Short mmCIF file of C-alpha atoms and ligand atoms in Angstrom, two decimals:
data_model
loop_
_atom_site.label_atom_id
_atom_site.label_comp_id
_atom_site.label_asym_id
_atom_site.label_seq_id
_atom_site.Cartn_x
_atom_site.Cartn_y
_atom_site.Cartn_z
CA MET H 1284 0.21 0.17 -0.32
CA HIS H 1285 1.68 3.66 -0.73
CA ASN H 1286 1.38 5.72 2.45
CA GLY H 1287 0.62 8.79 0.65
CA THR H 1288 3.11 12.47 0.21
CA THR H 1289 2.94 13.83 4.24
CA LEU H 1290 3.24 17.19 4.08
CA THR H 1291 5.93 17.20 5.82
CA GLN H 1292 7.92 15.15 2.72
CA PHE H 1293 5.92 17.59 -0.25
CA ILE H 1294 7.93 20.83 2.03
CA ILE H 1295 11.17 19.33 2.36
CA GLU H 1296 10.69 18.08 -1.20
CA GLU H 1297 9.60 21.20 -2.59
CA GLN H 1298 12.39 23.26 -0.57
CA ARG H 1299 14.71 21.35 -2.40
CA GLN H 1300 13.58 22.34 -5.64
CA ILE H 1301 13.72 26.20 -5.33
CA GLY H 1302 16.82 25.53 -3.40
CA ALA H 1303 15.91 26.70 0.20
CA SER H 1304 17.15 26.90 3.34
CA GLY H 1305 15.39 24.36 6.45
CA ASP H 1306 14.75 27.51 7.81
CA PHE H 1307 11.23 28.05 6.00
CA SER H 1308 10.59 24.22 6.14
CA SER H 1309 10.63 24.25 9.87
CA LEU H 1310 8.44 27.59 9.67
CA LEU H 1311 5.50 25.78 8.10
CA ASN H 1312 6.14 22.68 10.22
CA ASP H 1313 5.48 24.76 13.28
CA ILE H 1314 2.71 26.27 12.03
CA VAL H 1315 1.21 22.70 10.68
CA THR H 1316 1.27 21.93 14.01
CA ALA H 1317 -0.42 25.10 15.56
CA CYS H 1318 -3.25 24.14 13.60
CA LYS H 1319 -3.35 20.38 14.35
CA VAL H 1320 -3.85 21.30 17.96
CA ILE H 1321 -6.37 23.52 17.19
CA SER H 1322 -8.14 20.84 14.84
CA ASN H 1323 -8.00 18.97 17.70
CA ALA H 1324 -9.53 21.87 19.99
CA VAL H 1325 -12.23 22.80 17.40
CA HIS H 1326 -13.26 19.53 17.01
CA LYS H 1327 -13.73 18.51 20.96
CA GLY H 1328 -15.48 21.58 21.02
CA ALA H 1329 -18.33 21.40 23.82
CA LEU H 1330 -16.82 18.25 25.01
CA ILE H 1331 -13.94 20.46 26.83
CA GLY H 1332 -15.93 23.92 27.42
CA ILE H 1333 -14.51 26.12 24.87
CA GLN H 1334 -17.43 27.68 23.30
CA GLY H 1335 -18.83 29.96 23.95
CA SER H 1336 -17.65 34.20 25.03
CA ALA H 1337 -14.34 35.32 25.97
CA GLY H 1338 -15.96 38.33 27.55
CA SER H 1339 -12.96 40.91 26.31
CA GLU H 1340 -12.80 42.93 22.72
CA ASN H 1341 -10.42 42.41 20.20
CA VAL H 1342 -8.33 45.92 18.43
CA GLN H 1343 -11.18 45.88 16.68
CA GLY H 1344 -13.81 46.12 18.87
CA GLU H 1345 -15.55 42.24 18.36
CA THR H 1346 -16.44 40.41 20.85
CA GLN H 1347 -13.90 37.63 21.37
CA LYS H 1348 -14.68 33.79 21.81
CA LYS H 1349 -12.84 31.68 24.42
CA LEU H 1350 -11.73 29.99 21.16
CA ASP H 1351 -10.30 32.75 19.42
CA VAL H 1352 -8.04 33.42 22.89
CA ILE H 1353 -7.63 30.49 22.89
CA THR H 1354 -6.12 29.15 19.17
CA ASN H 1355 -3.79 32.59 19.44
CA GLU H 1356 -2.08 31.69 21.85
CA ILE H 1357 -1.72 28.19 20.43
CA PHE H 1358 -0.33 29.83 17.24
CA ILE H 1359 2.14 32.00 19.48
CA LYS H 1360 3.05 28.70 21.36
CA SER H 1361 3.70 27.07 18.37
CA ASN H 1362 6.15 29.66 16.53
CA GLU H 1363 8.05 31.58 19.06
CA TRP H 1364 10.75 29.53 19.81
CA ALA H 1365 12.67 27.79 17.23
CA GLY H 1366 14.49 30.88 16.11
CA HIS H 1367 12.63 31.47 12.47
CA LEU H 1368 10.73 34.45 12.83
CA ALA H 1369 11.16 37.66 14.00
CA ALA H 1370 8.04 38.88 15.28
CA MET H 1371 4.27 38.07 14.91
CA GLY H 1372 0.55 39.55 13.78
CA SER H 1373 -2.44 38.46 14.84
CA GLU H 1374 -5.81 39.62 13.92
CA GLU H 1375 -6.27 39.07 18.16
CA MET H 1376 -3.98 41.17 19.07
CA ASP H 1377 -4.26 45.11 18.26
CA ASP H 1378 0.04 45.44 18.54
CA ILE H 1379 2.35 42.40 17.05
CA TYR H 1380 4.22 40.74 19.18
CA SER H 1381 8.06 40.25 18.78
CA ILE H 1382 10.10 37.30 19.40
CA PRO H 1383 10.72 37.38 23.82
CA ARG H 1384 14.34 36.93 24.27
CA GLN H 1385 15.07 34.02 25.68
CA TYR H 1386 14.93 32.70 22.12
CA PRO H 1387 16.69 33.31 19.01
CA LYS H 1388 15.07 35.93 16.00
CA GLY H 1389 14.73 34.55 12.37
CA LYS H 1390 14.45 36.39 9.18
CA TYR H 1391 10.33 35.92 8.40
CA LEU H 1392 7.41 37.31 9.70
CA LEU H 1393 4.23 35.69 10.37
CA VAL H 1394 0.45 37.30 10.12
CA PHE H 1395 -2.53 35.22 10.85
CA ASP H 1396 -6.52 34.90 11.91
CA PRO H 1397 -5.56 31.89 14.43
CA LEU H 1398 -10.21 31.10 14.45
CA ASP H 1399 -11.62 32.67 11.23
CA GLY H 1400 -15.57 32.77 11.05
CA SER H 1401 -15.40 32.23 15.10
CA SER H 1402 -19.44 33.55 14.71
CA ASN H 1403 -20.11 29.58 13.47
CA ILE H 1404 -18.37 27.90 16.40
CA ASP H 1405 -20.90 27.51 18.72
CA VAL H 1406 -23.39 26.72 16.19
CA ASN H 1407 -20.71 23.28 14.90
CA ILE H 1408 -20.24 24.87 11.46
CA SER H 1409 -17.18 25.02 10.16
CA VAL H 1410 -14.23 27.00 10.58
CA GLY H 1411 -10.68 27.54 10.16
CA THR H 1412 -7.19 29.09 9.89
CA ILE H 1413 -5.54 32.02 7.89
CA PHE H 1414 -1.78 32.75 7.56
CA SER H 1415 0.69 34.67 5.63
CA ILE H 1416 4.55 34.07 5.23
CA LEU H 1417 6.07 37.29 4.73
CA ARG H 1418 10.70 38.41 5.45
CA SER H 1419 11.21 40.68 7.89
CA PRO H 1420 13.30 43.84 6.15
CA LYS H 1421 15.32 43.74 8.96
CA GLY H 1422 17.08 40.10 7.70
CA MET H 1423 18.82 38.79 10.14
CA SER H 1424 19.79 41.82 12.20
CA GLN H 1425 18.92 42.19 15.84
CA GLU H 1426 16.91 45.48 15.15
CA PRO H 1427 14.01 45.42 17.22
CA VAL H 1428 10.46 45.12 14.49
CA THR H 1429 7.93 47.87 14.32
CA ALA H 1430 4.67 46.98 12.72
CA ARG H 1431 5.78 49.17 9.53
CA ASP H 1432 7.95 46.50 9.10
CA PHE H 1433 4.38 44.29 8.37
CA LEU H 1434 3.21 46.98 5.49
CA GLN H 1435 4.08 45.04 2.77
CA PRO H 1436 2.03 44.12 -0.62
CA GLY H 1437 0.82 40.86 -0.83
CA THR H 1438 2.71 40.05 -3.94
CA ARG H 1439 6.20 40.41 -1.79
CA GLN H 1440 4.20 36.87 0.49
CA VAL H 1441 7.11 34.44 1.27
CA CYS H 1442 3.52 31.48 1.62
CA ALA H 1443 0.07 31.81 2.11
CA GLY H 1444 -2.02 29.38 3.76
CA TYR H 1445 -5.72 28.25 5.20
CA ALA H 1446 -6.84 25.21 7.56
CA VAL H 1447 -10.20 24.27 7.50
CA TYR H 1448 -11.71 22.11 10.24
CA GLY H 1449 -14.65 21.44 8.63
CA PRO H 1450 -15.98 16.62 8.54
CA SER H 1451 -12.08 16.62 8.04
CA THR H 1452 -9.37 18.79 8.75
CA MET H 1453 -7.84 20.06 5.54
CA LEU H 1454 -4.73 22.39 5.01
CA VAL H 1455 -3.99 24.51 1.73
CA LEU H 1456 -1.01 25.94 0.76
CA THR H 1457 0.72 28.05 -1.53
CA SER H 1458 4.30 29.49 -2.10
CA GLY H 1459 4.31 30.77 -5.23
CA HIS H 1460 4.18 27.26 -7.09
CA GLY H 1461 0.60 26.04 -7.20
CA VAL H 1462 -2.33 25.22 -5.10
CA ASN H 1463 -2.13 22.07 -2.86
CA GLY H 1464 -4.54 20.63 -0.76
CA PHE H 1465 -3.86 18.20 2.38
CA THR H 1466 -6.38 15.94 4.65
CA LEU H 1467 -5.54 15.26 8.31
CA ASP H 1468 -5.65 11.75 8.90
CA GLN H 1469 -6.36 11.28 12.58
CA ASN H 1470 -4.82 8.54 13.34
CA ILE H 1471 -1.54 9.06 11.88
CA GLY H 1472 -1.91 12.79 12.93
CA GLU H 1473 -0.63 13.68 9.28
CA PHE H 1474 -1.62 15.49 6.68
CA ILE H 1475 -1.84 13.47 3.56
CA LEU H 1476 -1.25 15.43 -0.13
CA THR H 1477 -5.03 15.16 -1.12
CA HIS H 1478 -5.59 17.93 -3.62
CA PRO H 1479 -2.66 18.22 -6.10
CA LYS H 1480 -2.43 21.12 -8.12
CA MET H 1481 -5.28 22.92 -7.18
CA ARG H 1482 -7.32 24.73 -10.19
CA ILE H 1483 -10.24 27.42 -10.19
CA PRO H 1484 -13.20 27.00 -12.89
CA GLU H 1485 -12.99 30.07 -14.42
CA ASP H 1486 -16.80 30.33 -14.81
CA SER H 1487 -19.15 29.63 -12.33
CA THR H 1488 -22.77 30.03 -11.84
CA GLU H 1489 -22.24 30.49 -8.03
CA PHE H 1490 -22.06 33.09 -5.58
CA ALA H 1491 -21.32 34.24 -2.39
CA ILE H 1492 -22.47 37.29 -0.35
CA ASN H 1493 -24.30 38.43 2.90
CA ALA H 1494 -27.19 39.69 1.39
CA SER H 1495 -29.01 41.21 4.50
CA ASN H 1496 -26.48 44.12 3.28
CA GLU H 1497 -27.38 44.94 0.47
CA ARG H 1498 -28.78 48.17 0.49
CA PHE H 1499 -25.83 49.07 1.08
CA TRP H 1500 -23.73 48.04 -1.53
CA GLU H 1501 -22.25 50.02 -4.61
CA ALA H 1502 -24.01 50.08 -7.63
CA PRO H 1503 -21.87 47.81 -9.44
CA VAL H 1504 -22.47 44.90 -7.36
CA GLN H 1505 -26.14 45.70 -6.19
CA ARG H 1506 -25.46 45.32 -10.96
CA TYR H 1507 -23.78 42.27 -10.97
CA VAL H 1508 -26.08 40.37 -7.80
CA ASP H 1509 -29.12 41.50 -9.35
CA GLU H 1510 -28.06 40.37 -13.17
CA CYS H 1511 -27.13 37.05 -11.15
CA LEU H 1512 -30.90 37.04 -9.30
CA LYS H 1513 -32.49 37.51 -12.78
CA GLY H 1514 -31.34 34.05 -14.23
CA VAL H 1515 -32.12 32.75 -17.29
CA GLU H 1516 -35.05 35.36 -18.02
CA GLY H 1517 -31.81 37.67 -17.34
CA PRO H 1518 -29.26 39.53 -19.77
CA ARG H 1519 -26.88 36.26 -18.16
CA LYS H 1520 -29.34 33.70 -19.45
CA LYS H 1521 -28.48 31.58 -16.71
CA ASN H 1522 -29.48 30.64 -13.50
CA PHE H 1523 -27.05 31.22 -10.54
CA ASN H 1524 -26.84 30.12 -7.32
CA MET H 1525 -25.92 31.44 -3.60
CA ARG H 1526 -24.17 30.18 -0.15
CA TRP H 1527 -23.66 32.19 2.29
CA ILE H 1528 -21.31 29.90 4.88
CA ALA H 1529 -19.64 33.33 7.00
CA SER H 1530 -16.44 31.74 7.47
CA MET H 1531 -14.30 32.80 3.99
CA VAL H 1532 -12.01 30.30 5.11
CA ALA H 1533 -15.24 28.04 4.19
CA GLU H 1534 -16.26 29.84 1.14
CA VAL H 1535 -12.53 30.09 -0.31
CA HIS H 1536 -12.04 26.25 -0.02
CA ARG H 1537 -15.61 25.71 -2.10
CA ILE H 1538 -14.62 28.07 -4.89
CA LEU H 1539 -10.97 26.03 -4.76
CA ILE H 1540 -12.92 22.98 -5.48
CA ARG H 1541 -16.06 24.14 -8.13
CA GLY H 1542 -14.90 27.61 -9.00
CA GLY H 1543 -17.83 30.36 -7.45
CA VAL H 1544 -17.36 34.06 -6.57
CA PHE H 1545 -17.23 35.49 -2.62
CA MET H 1546 -17.86 39.07 -2.13
CA TYR H 1547 -17.37 41.12 0.93
CA PRO H 1548 -17.41 44.61 -1.16
CA LYS H 1549 -16.83 47.61 0.02
CA ASP H 1550 -20.50 49.05 1.60
CA THR H 1551 -21.62 52.07 3.39
CA LYS H 1552 -23.03 50.16 6.82
CA ASP H 1553 -20.35 52.11 8.52
CA PRO H 1554 -18.48 54.88 6.19
CA GLY H 1555 -15.14 54.29 8.65
CA LYS H 1556 -14.39 51.62 7.35
CA ALA H 1557 -13.67 50.33 3.49
CA GLY H 1558 -14.95 47.08 4.00
CA LYS H 1559 -15.50 44.01 7.00
CA LEU H 1560 -12.16 41.73 5.66
CA ARG H 1561 -8.36 42.56 7.21
CA LEU H 1562 -5.96 43.00 4.23
CA MET H 1563 -2.95 41.87 5.80
CA TYR H 1564 -4.66 38.31 7.16
CA GLU H 1565 -7.38 37.69 5.60
CA ALA H 1566 -6.92 39.19 2.48
CA ASN H 1567 -3.89 38.82 0.99
CA PRO H 1568 -2.97 34.94 2.10
CA MET H 1569 -6.36 33.96 0.13
CA SER H 1570 -5.51 36.60 -2.75
CA PHE H 1571 -2.34 34.46 -2.86
CA ILE H 1572 -4.04 30.98 -2.95
CA VAL H 1573 -6.82 31.98 -5.23
CA GLU H 1574 -4.26 33.72 -7.82
CA GLN H 1575 -1.94 30.62 -7.79
CA ALA H 1576 -5.13 28.43 -8.91
CA GLY H 1577 -5.87 30.16 -11.99
CA GLY H 1578 -8.51 32.99 -10.11
CA ALA H 1579 -8.47 36.23 -9.24
CA SER H 1580 -8.99 38.68 -6.44
CA SER H 1581 -9.85 41.93 -6.28
CA THR H 1582 -11.61 45.63 -4.23
CA GLY H 1583 -13.08 45.70 -7.20
CA ARG H 1584 -10.29 48.90 -8.51
CA GLU H 1585 -7.37 47.65 -7.72
CA ARG H 1586 -5.53 44.25 -7.12
CA ILE H 1587 -5.63 43.51 -3.45
CA MET H 1588 -2.11 41.61 -3.79
CA GLU H 1589 -1.02 45.13 -5.28
CA MET H 1590 -2.29 47.47 -2.30
CA ALA H 1591 0.41 49.24 -0.40
CA PRO H 1592 -1.00 48.47 3.14
CA ALA H 1593 -1.41 51.15 5.72
CA ASP H 1594 -2.14 49.45 9.32
CA LEU H 1595 -1.83 46.38 9.95
CA HIS H 1596 -5.57 46.06 10.65
CA GLN H 1597 -6.63 47.49 7.66
CA ARG H 1598 -9.93 46.03 6.41
CA VAL H 1599 -10.66 45.87 2.19
CA PRO H 1600 -13.00 45.49 -0.15
CA VAL H 1601 -13.45 41.96 -1.18
CA ILE H 1602 -13.68 39.77 -4.30
CA LEU H 1603 -12.39 36.82 -5.42
CA GLY H 1604 -12.68 33.53 -7.11
CA SER H 1605 -13.78 32.46 -10.84
CA LYS H 1606 -11.70 34.60 -13.34
CA ASN H 1607 -14.40 35.95 -15.71
CA GLU H 1608 -17.04 36.47 -12.71
CA VAL H 1609 -14.35 38.85 -10.52
CA ASN H 1610 -13.32 40.40 -14.64
CA ARG H 1611 -16.83 41.28 -14.89
CA ILE H 1612 -17.83 42.53 -11.81
CA ILE H 1613 -14.42 44.91 -11.87
CA SER H 1614 -15.72 46.23 -15.24
CA TYR H 1615 -18.96 47.15 -13.83
CA HIS H 1616 -16.80 49.13 -11.54
CA ALA H 1617 -15.14 50.77 -14.20
CA GLU H 1618 -18.18 52.30 -15.70
CA PRO H 1619 -18.96 55.49 -15.43
CA PRO H 1620 -21.98 56.13 -13.16
CA LYS H 1621 -25.32 56.86 -14.32
CA ALA H 1622 -26.21 60.66 -13.82
CA SER H 1623 -29.55 59.44 -11.31
CA GLU H 1624 -26.02 57.17 -8.78
CA ALA H 1625 -23.90 60.43 -9.25
CA ALA H 1626 -26.39 62.42 -7.98
CA ALA H 1627 -27.45 59.74 -4.74
P1 AHG M 1449 -13.45 36.19 12.41
O1 AHG M 1449 -15.08 35.67 12.26
O2 AHG M 1449 -12.08 36.45 12.02
O3 AHG M 1449 -14.02 37.38 13.01
O4 AHG M 1449 -14.01 36.80 10.50
C1 AHG M 1449 -15.43 36.60 9.61
C2 AHG M 1449 -15.28 37.25 8.43
C3 AHG M 1449 -15.39 35.63 7.23
O5 AHG M 1449 -14.71 34.72 7.91
C4 AHG M 1449 -17.11 36.56 6.91
O6 AHG M 1449 -16.85 35.90 5.43
C5 AHG M 1449 -17.38 37.36 6.93
O7 AHG M 1449 -16.45 37.47 8.06
C6 AHG M 1449 -19.20 37.62 7.53
O8 AHG M 1449 -19.06 38.02 8.10
P2 AHG M 1449 -21.05 38.18 8.23
O9 AHG M 1449 -20.89 37.79 9.72
O10 AHG M 1449 -21.45 40.13 8.32
O11 AHG M 1449 -21.88 38.08 7.30
MN1 MN M 1450 -11.47 36.45 10.12
MN1 MN M 1451 -10.74 35.45 13.35
#
């Protein structure tokens, strides 16, 4: 019987091909371990009393779930000691986390959303973890790292990935040479390559958006969704299907498997916020994965991966998925607004 390629084996083989140092493989290994520990906690659920609110708020003013706090801690503990990182940034921490003095410092920066879709945790629906690896501009020097060192465009990511804790736990990764998916074999505790070279179909008839925000959307998104809803009788001349899981990880995973579009667009709900999702640890890593799988990712007006970040916790509009659908939505944004809309 062939055992299948383990993630560890895959990482080492890829590292040999690109002639990288063992550092990167070793860092990925620690991230993978963190995801296994989180997977275990998520799957035990109420049995170990980790559901519900933590009674605190994060930097975005969102109520933290107990698991938001626990998974953040798991990520830090798994990744701080080995000497590969200079600092970490997380959705759950206002400031960056500098590597404590007792540990050696490395040349990479790690940003993560330890638990994505956390509103789903108490109702037993898929959640995930998203991460992105950047090079530290300070290199191996012992100079202190600042939040500004993290503010690099998504095109500079060395690697991005997510784990989805669903009916099975999967890890999906890119380091700029395509996208590969691995499934956790709980019995042996290893991720096995089950989805090599994942590709997003260029066309699709499925879209995902939180339609309760419809009245706050801009005209191009209103138009796109409206045309989809009109089905065979409308300008698209075909029927569309809709999904909304409220876990970006689960939506992106579905799109990688069977295509589709995911939108959390710019809206006027809260004029102080450019969108809901965070650039550094949600939009950028997912955009890297989606583009590497042949899809597209945009705010509607610019390629997400080319944005110059201004803040670690910056929010951006996100429109990603099947290339031809995303390009259509981009083209709607490029059209001049009608006189009636311009006046509004
Ligand atoms: P998080 O749990 O990390 O705060 O992220 C939740 C995000 C994203 O995963 C999801 O697509 C979106 O928020 C859901 O938002 P709504 O509740 O507004 O639908
Ligand atoms: Mn999230
Ligand atoms: Mn989160």
